[in-house]
Amino acid sequence: MATLLLIVIYIAFIGLGIPDSLFGSAWPAIYQDFNLPFSYANFITVAISVFTVSSSIFSSKIIEKFGTGNVTAFSTLLTAIGLFGFCISSNIWFMLCFSLPLGLGAGCIDSGLNNYVAVNYKPIHMNIINCFYGIGVCVSPFFVSIALTTTSSWRNGYFIIFLVQLLLALLVFLSLPIWKKQKNKLVLTETIEKEKVSYKSILKDKLLYFVCLVFAGTCAVEFCLGTWCTTYLVKIKEFMPETAALCLTFYYAGMTIGRLVSGLLTLKLKPFKIIVLGQIVTFIALLFLFFNLSIYTICITLFFVSFGNGAVFPNLAYLTPKNFGKQASQSVMGIQMASCYVGVTIMPFVFSVVSSAVGMQIFPLFLIIMYCIMATGTVLTVITLKRRNNFEF
């Protein structure tokens, strides 16, 4: 039964990943269709992220009240509703309205399921569920590319993805009896929450801020690329929108395969060693973006950026109960996921402001700066854990 439940969680993570890459891959076509400046993407990404941060912060209370399974099912349905709203939107104001269900749904899924797996399963499963997240983010730009190539309509891509998300929501709802049967067999999030540590004491721990710095940095690299890579390729490299969307598919494929490899490596290596190895690969790949590359080389480069960066999030999330204790893990996980979305919200916005002033060609340098934030947080985290004799490498 535990294995069957794990399969359901894998499916739910596909649904979590689907919306995250959809907007970035479709935006070059959307802003031209709506006759908007390309920087207006910030209004949408900020709105989604604000709602996601809010639901992440309050996720521990919501999950305690309704249970992980119920929250996951309802949240997946909310994201499907948001995707359908984007599909039928006639202007950016409608998109802003439908950012509400999209963001609220994503935050609770991310926080709840990551903590559930961190508490109840081995590190390989944390990597693999995030690998399935990568499958979700691969699906979106692929279908957007097909829709733009065959019908010249980004709406058709959104509609296809909406149908996929609706099907996933139905599967999660059908799995709710499995969640109930497992309630007495695993150390559930709901049970742990009864003995939870207060937010006040959690916020006094400086380690939390160092770890959040890593999460914010890795997600800033991931989502700045996901949001602005296609626009960069269209405006600076002069690619067609459908070609740029296809390049983004390689980026998300790298994340998917990277997390699968990372999961297999957990059978031999400690999570923190995998994090460091991933960061090294990411840094080397980012350096290649400074060169004038062909389309094929760009695809390979994007693949390895996400291949390395993709290992950071799941392994660091898995260490949450070990670093902070199981009683505090759900509350800490909510804060960590919120820090991810703060990075997702602020850094793409900062880039749009900077690029509007100096040009899109600043994109590779900006990514390096985001990487440095992640690396700084990693060093501070290691130093703190060593002082507490809680570091394994």
Short mmCIF file of C-alpha atoms in Angstrom, two decimals:
data_model
loop_
_atom_site.label_atom_id
_atom_site.label_comp_id
_atom_site.label_asym_id
_atom_site.label_seq_id
_atom_site.Cartn_x
_atom_site.Cartn_y
_atom_site.Cartn_z
CA MET A 1 0.00 0.00 0.00
CA ALA A 2 2.89 2.36 0.77
CA THR A 3 4.27 1.73 -2.73
CA LEU A 4 0.90 2.48 -4.32
CA LEU A 5 0.68 5.71 -2.35
CA LEU A 6 4.18 6.63 -3.52
CA ILE A 7 3.04 6.19 -7.14
CA VAL A 8 0.17 8.59 -6.45
CA ILE A 9 2.65 11.12 -5.06
CA TYR A 10 4.75 10.74 -8.22
CA ILE A 11 1.65 11.52 -10.30
CA ALA A 12 0.83 14.54 -8.12
CA PHE A 13 4.33 15.92 -8.72
CA ILE A 14 3.80 15.76 -12.47
CA GLY A 15 0.81 17.98 -11.87
CA LEU A 16 2.91 20.32 -9.73
CA GLY A 17 5.47 20.75 -12.51
CA ILE A 18 3.08 21.30 -15.42
CA PRO A 19 2.13 24.95 -14.68
CA ASP A 20 5.66 26.07 -13.72
CA SER A 21 7.13 25.96 -17.24
CA LEU A 22 3.98 26.71 -19.21
CA PHE A 23 3.84 30.47 -18.86
CA GLY A 24 7.53 31.07 -19.59
CA SER A 25 7.45 29.01 -22.79
CA ALA A 26 4.23 30.61 -24.02
CA TRP A 27 4.95 34.24 -23.05
CA PRO A 28 6.83 35.25 -26.25
CA ALA A 29 3.64 34.41 -28.16
CA ILE A 30 1.27 35.80 -25.50
CA TYR A 31 2.78 39.29 -25.22
CA GLN A 32 2.73 39.67 -29.00
CA ASP A 33 -0.89 38.48 -29.12
CA PHE A 34 -1.93 40.92 -26.37
CA ASN A 35 0.34 43.68 -27.77
CA LEU A 36 2.18 44.11 -24.45
CA PRO A 37 5.81 44.88 -23.48
CA PHE A 38 7.72 41.65 -22.77
CA SER A 39 8.42 42.84 -19.21
CA TYR A 40 4.71 42.54 -18.32
CA ALA A 41 5.35 38.86 -17.63
CA ASN A 42 6.39 40.04 -14.18
CA PHE A 43 2.83 40.92 -13.22
CA ILE A 44 1.76 37.34 -13.79
CA THR A 45 4.79 35.64 -12.23
CA VAL A 46 4.68 37.91 -9.18
CA ALA A 47 0.94 37.33 -8.68
CA ILE A 48 1.33 33.54 -8.92
CA SER A 49 4.30 33.58 -6.58
CA VAL A 50 2.62 35.79 -3.96
CA PHE A 51 -0.30 33.39 -3.74
CA THR A 52 2.08 30.42 -3.69
CA VAL A 53 4.16 31.92 -0.88
CA SER A 54 0.99 32.58 1.13
CA SER A 55 -0.26 29.01 0.82
CA SER A 56 3.23 27.63 1.59
CA ILE A 57 3.50 29.60 4.82
CA PHE A 58 0.07 28.45 6.04
CA SER A 59 0.40 24.93 4.62
CA SER A 60 1.22 23.33 7.97
CA LYS A 61 -2.07 24.55 9.50
CA ILE A 62 -4.07 23.61 6.39
CA ILE A 63 -2.56 20.11 6.22
CA GLU A 64 -3.06 19.60 9.96
CA LYS A 65 -6.76 20.38 9.56
CA PHE A 66 -7.59 18.56 6.30
CA GLY A 67 -4.82 16.00 5.79
CA THR A 68 -2.10 15.70 3.16
CA GLY A 69 -4.20 13.64 0.72
CA ASN A 70 -7.21 15.95 0.71
CA VAL A 71 -5.06 19.06 0.37
CA THR A 72 -3.10 17.51 -2.51
CA ALA A 73 -6.25 16.51 -4.42
CA PHE A 74 -8.00 19.87 -4.01
CA SER A 75 -4.82 21.82 -4.78
CA THR A 76 -4.27 19.89 -8.02
CA LEU A 77 -7.84 20.74 -9.05
CA LEU A 78 -7.20 24.41 -8.24
CA THR A 79 -4.19 24.48 -10.58
CA ALA A 80 -6.29 22.91 -13.35
CA ILE A 81 -8.89 25.67 -12.91
CA GLY A 82 -6.15 28.28 -13.11
CA LEU A 83 -4.76 26.78 -16.33
CA PHE A 84 -8.22 26.79 -17.94
CA GLY A 85 -8.62 30.41 -16.93
CA PHE A 86 -5.36 31.33 -18.66
CA CYS A 87 -6.53 29.47 -21.76
CA ILE A 88 -9.70 31.55 -22.10
CA SER A 89 -8.20 34.88 -20.95
CA SER A 90 -8.62 37.72 -23.42
CA ASN A 91 -6.17 40.06 -21.66
CA ILE A 92 -3.59 40.18 -18.89
CA TRP A 93 -6.16 41.23 -16.26
CA PHE A 94 -8.03 37.94 -16.60
CA MET A 95 -4.72 36.11 -16.26
CA LEU A 96 -4.02 37.97 -13.05
CA CYS A 97 -7.37 36.80 -11.65
CA PHE A 98 -6.68 33.17 -12.51
CA SER A 99 -3.23 33.44 -10.94
CA LEU A 100 -5.03 33.05 -7.59
CA PRO A 101 -6.05 29.37 -7.90
CA LEU A 102 -2.82 28.55 -9.75
CA GLY A 103 -0.64 29.93 -6.95
CA LEU A 104 -2.69 28.72 -3.98
CA GLY A 105 -2.76 25.18 -5.36
CA ALA A 106 0.96 24.97 -6.06
CA GLY A 107 2.12 26.13 -2.61
CA CYS A 108 0.26 23.50 -0.58
CA ILE A 109 1.23 20.62 -2.88
CA ASP A 110 4.91 21.56 -2.82
CA SER A 111 5.20 21.98 0.94
CA GLY A 112 2.96 19.09 1.98
CA LEU A 113 4.29 16.36 -0.30
CA ASN A 114 7.96 17.28 0.09
CA ASN A 115 7.71 17.02 3.86
CA TYR A 116 5.62 13.84 3.69
CA VAL A 117 8.27 12.10 1.59
CA ALA A 118 11.17 13.52 3.64
CA VAL A 119 9.66 12.07 6.83
CA ASN A 120 8.39 8.74 5.52
CA TYR A 121 10.63 7.62 2.65
CA LYS A 122 14.29 7.25 1.62
CA PRO A 123 16.27 10.01 -0.17
CA ILE A 124 16.03 8.23 -3.53
CA HIS A 125 12.27 8.78 -3.45
CA MET A 126 12.66 12.51 -2.74
CA ASN A 127 14.78 12.80 -5.87
CA ILE A 128 12.47 10.69 -7.98
CA ILE A 129 9.32 12.62 -7.04
CA ASN A 130 11.13 15.78 -8.07
CA CYS A 131 12.20 13.92 -11.21
CA PHE A 132 8.50 13.48 -11.92
CA TYR A 133 8.14 17.21 -11.32
CA GLY A 134 10.68 17.54 -14.13
CA ILE A 135 8.48 15.40 -16.36
CA GLY A 136 5.67 17.86 -15.69
CA VAL A 137 7.75 20.88 -16.61
CA CYS A 138 9.01 19.10 -19.76
CA VAL A 139 5.47 18.46 -20.95
CA SER A 140 4.40 22.11 -21.07
CA PRO A 141 7.00 23.68 -23.42
CA PHE A 142 6.80 20.60 -25.64
CA PHE A 143 3.05 21.02 -26.19
CA VAL A 144 3.37 24.79 -26.51
CA SER A 145 5.99 24.28 -29.23
CA ILE A 146 3.70 21.85 -31.07
CA ALA A 147 0.69 24.17 -30.71
CA LEU A 148 2.62 27.18 -32.04
CA THR A 149 4.06 25.17 -34.93
CA THR A 150 0.81 23.51 -36.03
CA THR A 151 -1.88 26.05 -35.12
CA SER A 152 0.05 29.27 -34.30
CA SER A 153 -2.01 29.46 -31.10
CA TRP A 154 -0.60 29.38 -27.59
CA ARG A 155 -4.17 28.84 -26.31
CA ASN A 156 -4.28 25.36 -27.81
CA GLY A 157 -1.15 24.47 -25.85
CA TYR A 158 -2.76 25.74 -22.64
CA PHE A 159 -5.94 23.79 -23.32
CA ILE A 160 -4.07 20.52 -23.84
CA ILE A 161 -2.16 21.04 -20.60
CA PHE A 162 -5.40 21.88 -18.78
CA LEU A 163 -6.88 18.52 -19.85
CA VAL A 164 -3.76 16.69 -18.63
CA GLN A 165 -3.90 18.50 -15.28
CA LEU A 166 -7.61 17.77 -14.90
CA LEU A 167 -6.95 14.07 -15.44
CA LEU A 168 -4.19 14.12 -12.82
CA ALA A 169 -6.52 15.83 -10.34
CA LEU A 170 -9.11 13.10 -10.91
CA LEU A 171 -6.51 10.38 -10.25
CA VAL A 172 -5.45 12.02 -6.98
CA PHE A 173 -9.09 12.30 -5.84
CA LEU A 174 -9.59 8.60 -6.61
CA SER A 175 -6.55 7.81 -4.44
CA LEU A 176 -7.98 9.38 -1.26
CA PRO A 177 -9.04 5.98 0.22
CA ILE A 178 -5.38 4.90 -0.03
CA TRP A 179 -4.30 7.91 2.03
CA LYS A 180 -6.84 6.97 4.70
CA LYS A 181 -5.67 3.34 4.85
CA GLN A 182 -2.05 4.45 5.26
CA LYS A 183 -2.85 6.90 8.03
CA ASN A 184 -2.06 4.46 10.82
CA LYS A 185 0.94 2.82 9.14
CA LEU A 186 3.26 5.74 8.44
CA VAL A 187 4.57 8.66 10.49
CA LEU A 188 2.21 11.12 8.85
CA THR A 189 2.62 14.85 8.66
CA GLU A 190 -0.67 15.29 10.47
CA THR A 191 0.56 13.28 13.46
CA ILE A 192 3.85 15.11 13.65
CA GLU A 193 2.04 18.44 13.58
CA LYS A 194 0.40 17.65 16.93
CA GLU A 195 3.80 18.04 18.55
CA LYS A 196 5.02 20.81 16.29
CA VAL A 197 7.50 23.46 17.32
CA SER A 198 6.27 27.05 17.32
CA TYR A 199 7.10 29.36 14.45
CA LYS A 200 8.68 31.77 16.93
CA SER A 201 11.34 29.28 18.01
CA ILE A 202 11.92 28.14 14.42
CA LEU A 203 12.52 31.69 13.24
CA LYS A 204 15.26 32.14 15.86
CA ASP A 205 17.39 29.46 14.21
CA LYS A 206 19.96 31.10 11.92
CA LEU A 207 20.42 27.83 10.03
CA LEU A 208 16.93 28.30 8.62
CA TYR A 209 18.00 31.54 6.91
CA PHE A 210 21.14 29.99 5.42
CA VAL A 211 19.18 27.04 4.04
CA CYS A 212 16.52 29.39 2.68
CA LEU A 213 19.29 31.29 0.90
CA VAL A 214 20.23 28.09 -0.93
CA PHE A 215 16.61 27.39 -1.85
CA ALA A 216 16.08 30.95 -3.04
CA GLY A 217 19.27 30.85 -5.14
CA THR A 218 18.65 27.49 -6.80
CA CYS A 219 15.04 28.40 -7.59
CA ALA A 220 16.09 31.83 -8.88
CA VAL A 221 18.43 30.14 -11.37
CA GLU A 222 15.74 27.63 -12.30
CA PHE A 223 12.87 30.07 -12.75
CA CYS A 224 14.81 32.97 -14.26
CA LEU A 225 15.81 30.53 -16.97
CA GLY A 226 12.32 29.08 -17.18
CA THR A 227 10.69 32.52 -17.41
CA TRP A 228 13.15 34.49 -19.54
CA CYS A 229 15.18 31.96 -21.53
CA THR A 230 12.76 31.83 -24.47
CA THR A 231 12.50 35.63 -24.56
CA TYR A 232 16.31 35.88 -24.45
CA LEU A 233 16.67 33.42 -27.31
CA VAL A 234 14.03 35.24 -29.39
CA LYS A 235 15.28 38.79 -28.78
CA ILE A 236 19.06 38.26 -28.61
CA LYS A 237 19.67 35.03 -30.53
CA GLU A 238 16.84 35.79 -32.99
CA PHE A 239 15.25 32.35 -32.67
CA MET A 240 11.64 31.76 -33.69
CA PRO A 241 9.28 31.43 -30.66
CA GLU A 242 8.57 27.75 -31.40
CA THR A 243 12.33 27.03 -31.66
CA ALA A 244 12.99 28.80 -28.36
CA ALA A 245 10.20 26.80 -26.68
CA LEU A 246 11.78 23.59 -27.98
CA CYS A 247 15.17 24.64 -26.51
CA LEU A 248 13.44 25.11 -23.17
CA THR A 249 12.27 21.51 -23.38
CA PHE A 250 15.93 20.42 -23.29
CA TYR A 251 16.40 22.56 -20.20
CA TYR A 252 13.59 20.82 -18.34
CA ALA A 253 14.67 17.44 -19.66
CA GLY A 254 18.03 18.06 -17.99
CA MET A 255 16.27 18.70 -14.70
CA THR A 256 14.26 15.49 -15.01
CA ILE A 257 17.24 13.29 -15.87
CA GLY A 258 19.45 15.08 -13.32
CA ARG A 259 17.05 14.28 -10.51
CA LEU A 260 16.77 10.67 -11.63
CA VAL A 261 20.58 10.34 -11.60
CA SER A 262 20.71 12.20 -8.29
CA GLY A 263 18.26 9.72 -6.82
CA LEU A 264 20.38 6.79 -7.92
CA LEU A 265 23.48 8.46 -6.48
CA THR A 266 21.81 8.61 -3.05
CA LEU A 267 22.30 4.84 -2.88
CA LYS A 268 26.08 5.50 -2.70
CA LEU A 269 26.59 9.15 -1.70
CA LYS A 270 25.34 11.41 1.07
CA PRO A 271 22.79 14.08 0.02
CA PHE A 272 25.13 17.02 0.71
CA LYS A 273 27.86 15.60 -1.52
CA ILE A 274 25.33 15.32 -4.35
CA ILE A 275 24.30 18.94 -3.74
CA VAL A 276 27.90 20.15 -4.10
CA LEU A 277 28.54 18.04 -7.22
CA GLY A 278 25.36 19.43 -8.76
CA GLN A 279 26.41 22.99 -8.04
CA ILE A 280 29.79 22.41 -9.71
CA VAL A 281 28.12 21.10 -12.89
CA THR A 282 25.71 24.05 -12.87
CA PHE A 283 28.50 26.62 -12.59
CA ILE A 284 30.51 25.15 -15.47
CA ALA A 285 27.43 25.00 -17.71
CA LEU A 286 26.43 28.59 -16.88
CA LEU A 287 29.85 29.81 -18.05
CA PHE A 288 29.12 28.46 -21.54
CA LEU A 289 26.18 30.86 -21.88
CA PHE A 290 28.67 33.72 -22.23
CA PHE A 291 29.82 32.36 -25.60
CA ASN A 292 28.16 32.68 -29.00
CA LEU A 293 26.69 29.19 -29.29
CA SER A 294 24.79 27.37 -32.00
CA ILE A 295 21.25 26.18 -31.34
CA TYR A 296 22.51 22.65 -30.69
CA THR A 297 25.16 23.81 -28.21
CA ILE A 298 22.63 26.02 -26.45
CA CYS A 299 20.32 23.02 -26.00
CA ILE A 300 23.19 20.98 -24.50
CA THR A 301 24.23 23.87 -22.24
CA LEU A 302 20.70 24.39 -20.96
CA PHE A 303 20.45 20.66 -20.37
CA PHE A 304 23.52 20.61 -18.10
CA VAL A 305 22.57 23.79 -16.22
CA SER A 306 19.38 22.10 -15.07
CA PHE A 307 21.03 18.67 -14.78
CA GLY A 308 23.29 20.02 -12.03
CA ASN A 309 20.91 22.52 -10.47
CA GLY A 310 18.10 19.98 -10.34
CA ALA A 311 19.95 17.92 -7.72
CA VAL A 312 20.07 20.76 -5.18
CA PHE A 313 16.39 21.15 -4.27
CA PRO A 314 15.34 17.52 -3.55
CA ASN A 315 18.44 16.62 -1.55
CA LEU A 316 18.33 19.76 0.56
CA ALA A 317 14.57 19.30 1.13
CA TYR A 318 15.16 15.71 2.20
CA LEU A 319 17.57 16.89 4.91
CA THR A 320 14.89 19.08 6.54
CA PRO A 321 13.81 16.59 9.27
CA LYS A 322 17.47 15.81 10.01
CA ASN A 323 18.53 19.46 10.17
CA PHE A 324 15.56 20.77 12.15
CA GLY A 325 13.82 17.72 13.69
CA LYS A 326 10.64 15.92 12.63
CA GLN A 327 8.39 17.95 14.91
CA ALA A 328 9.43 21.17 13.20
CA SER A 329 9.83 19.75 9.69
CA GLN A 330 6.41 20.67 8.21
CA SER A 331 6.59 24.26 9.47
CA VAL A 332 10.20 24.57 8.31
CA MET A 333 9.33 23.02 4.96
CA GLY A 334 6.59 25.60 4.48
CA ILE A 335 9.06 28.41 5.17
CA GLN A 336 11.64 26.83 2.85
CA MET A 337 9.09 26.53 0.04
CA ALA A 338 8.08 30.13 0.67
CA SER A 339 11.74 31.18 0.31
CA CYS A 340 11.84 29.31 -2.99
CA TYR A 341 8.90 31.29 -4.28
CA VAL A 342 10.31 34.55 -2.94
CA GLY A 343 13.34 33.83 -5.12
CA VAL A 344 11.01 32.92 -7.95
CA THR A 345 9.04 36.15 -7.48
CA ILE A 346 11.74 38.72 -6.85
CA MET A 347 14.60 37.63 -9.10
CA PRO A 348 12.73 37.35 -12.42
CA PHE A 349 11.23 40.77 -11.62
CA VAL A 350 14.66 42.21 -10.81
CA PHE A 351 15.99 40.79 -14.08
CA SER A 352 13.18 42.39 -16.07
CA VAL A 353 14.01 45.79 -14.53
CA VAL A 354 17.73 45.35 -15.18
CA SER A 355 17.23 44.02 -18.71
CA SER A 356 14.86 46.89 -19.53
CA ALA A 357 17.64 49.29 -18.58
CA VAL A 358 20.71 47.59 -20.08
CA GLY A 359 19.29 44.95 -22.43
CA MET A 360 18.56 41.22 -22.45
CA GLN A 361 22.21 40.42 -23.16
CA ILE A 362 22.85 40.71 -19.40
CA PHE A 363 20.99 37.41 -18.88
CA PRO A 364 24.03 35.05 -18.46
CA LEU A 365 25.70 37.40 -15.94
CA PHE A 366 22.49 37.68 -13.95
CA LEU A 367 22.28 33.89 -13.71
CA ILE A 368 25.84 33.75 -12.37
CA ILE A 369 24.89 36.23 -9.64
CA MET A 370 21.92 34.04 -8.67
CA TYR A 371 24.27 31.07 -8.55
CA CYS A 372 26.56 32.98 -6.16
CA ILE A 373 23.62 33.51 -3.79
CA MET A 374 23.05 29.76 -3.75
CA ALA A 375 26.75 29.00 -3.25
CA THR A 376 27.02 31.50 -0.38
CA GLY A 377 24.05 29.93 1.37
CA THR A 378 25.60 26.48 0.91
CA VAL A 379 28.89 27.51 2.53
CA LEU A 380 27.12 29.13 5.50
CA THR A 381 24.89 26.06 5.93
CA VAL A 382 27.89 23.71 5.96
CA ILE A 383 29.74 25.87 8.51
CA THR A 384 26.69 25.97 10.83
CA LEU A 385 26.02 22.22 10.59
CA LYS A 386 29.68 21.42 11.30
CA ARG A 387 29.57 23.55 14.43
CA ARG A 388 26.54 21.54 15.56
CA ASN A 389 28.19 18.22 14.65
CA ASN A 390 25.26 17.54 12.34
CA PHE A 391 27.03 17.53 8.95
CA GLU A 392 27.56 14.42 6.81
CA PHE A 393 29.47 14.59 3.54
#
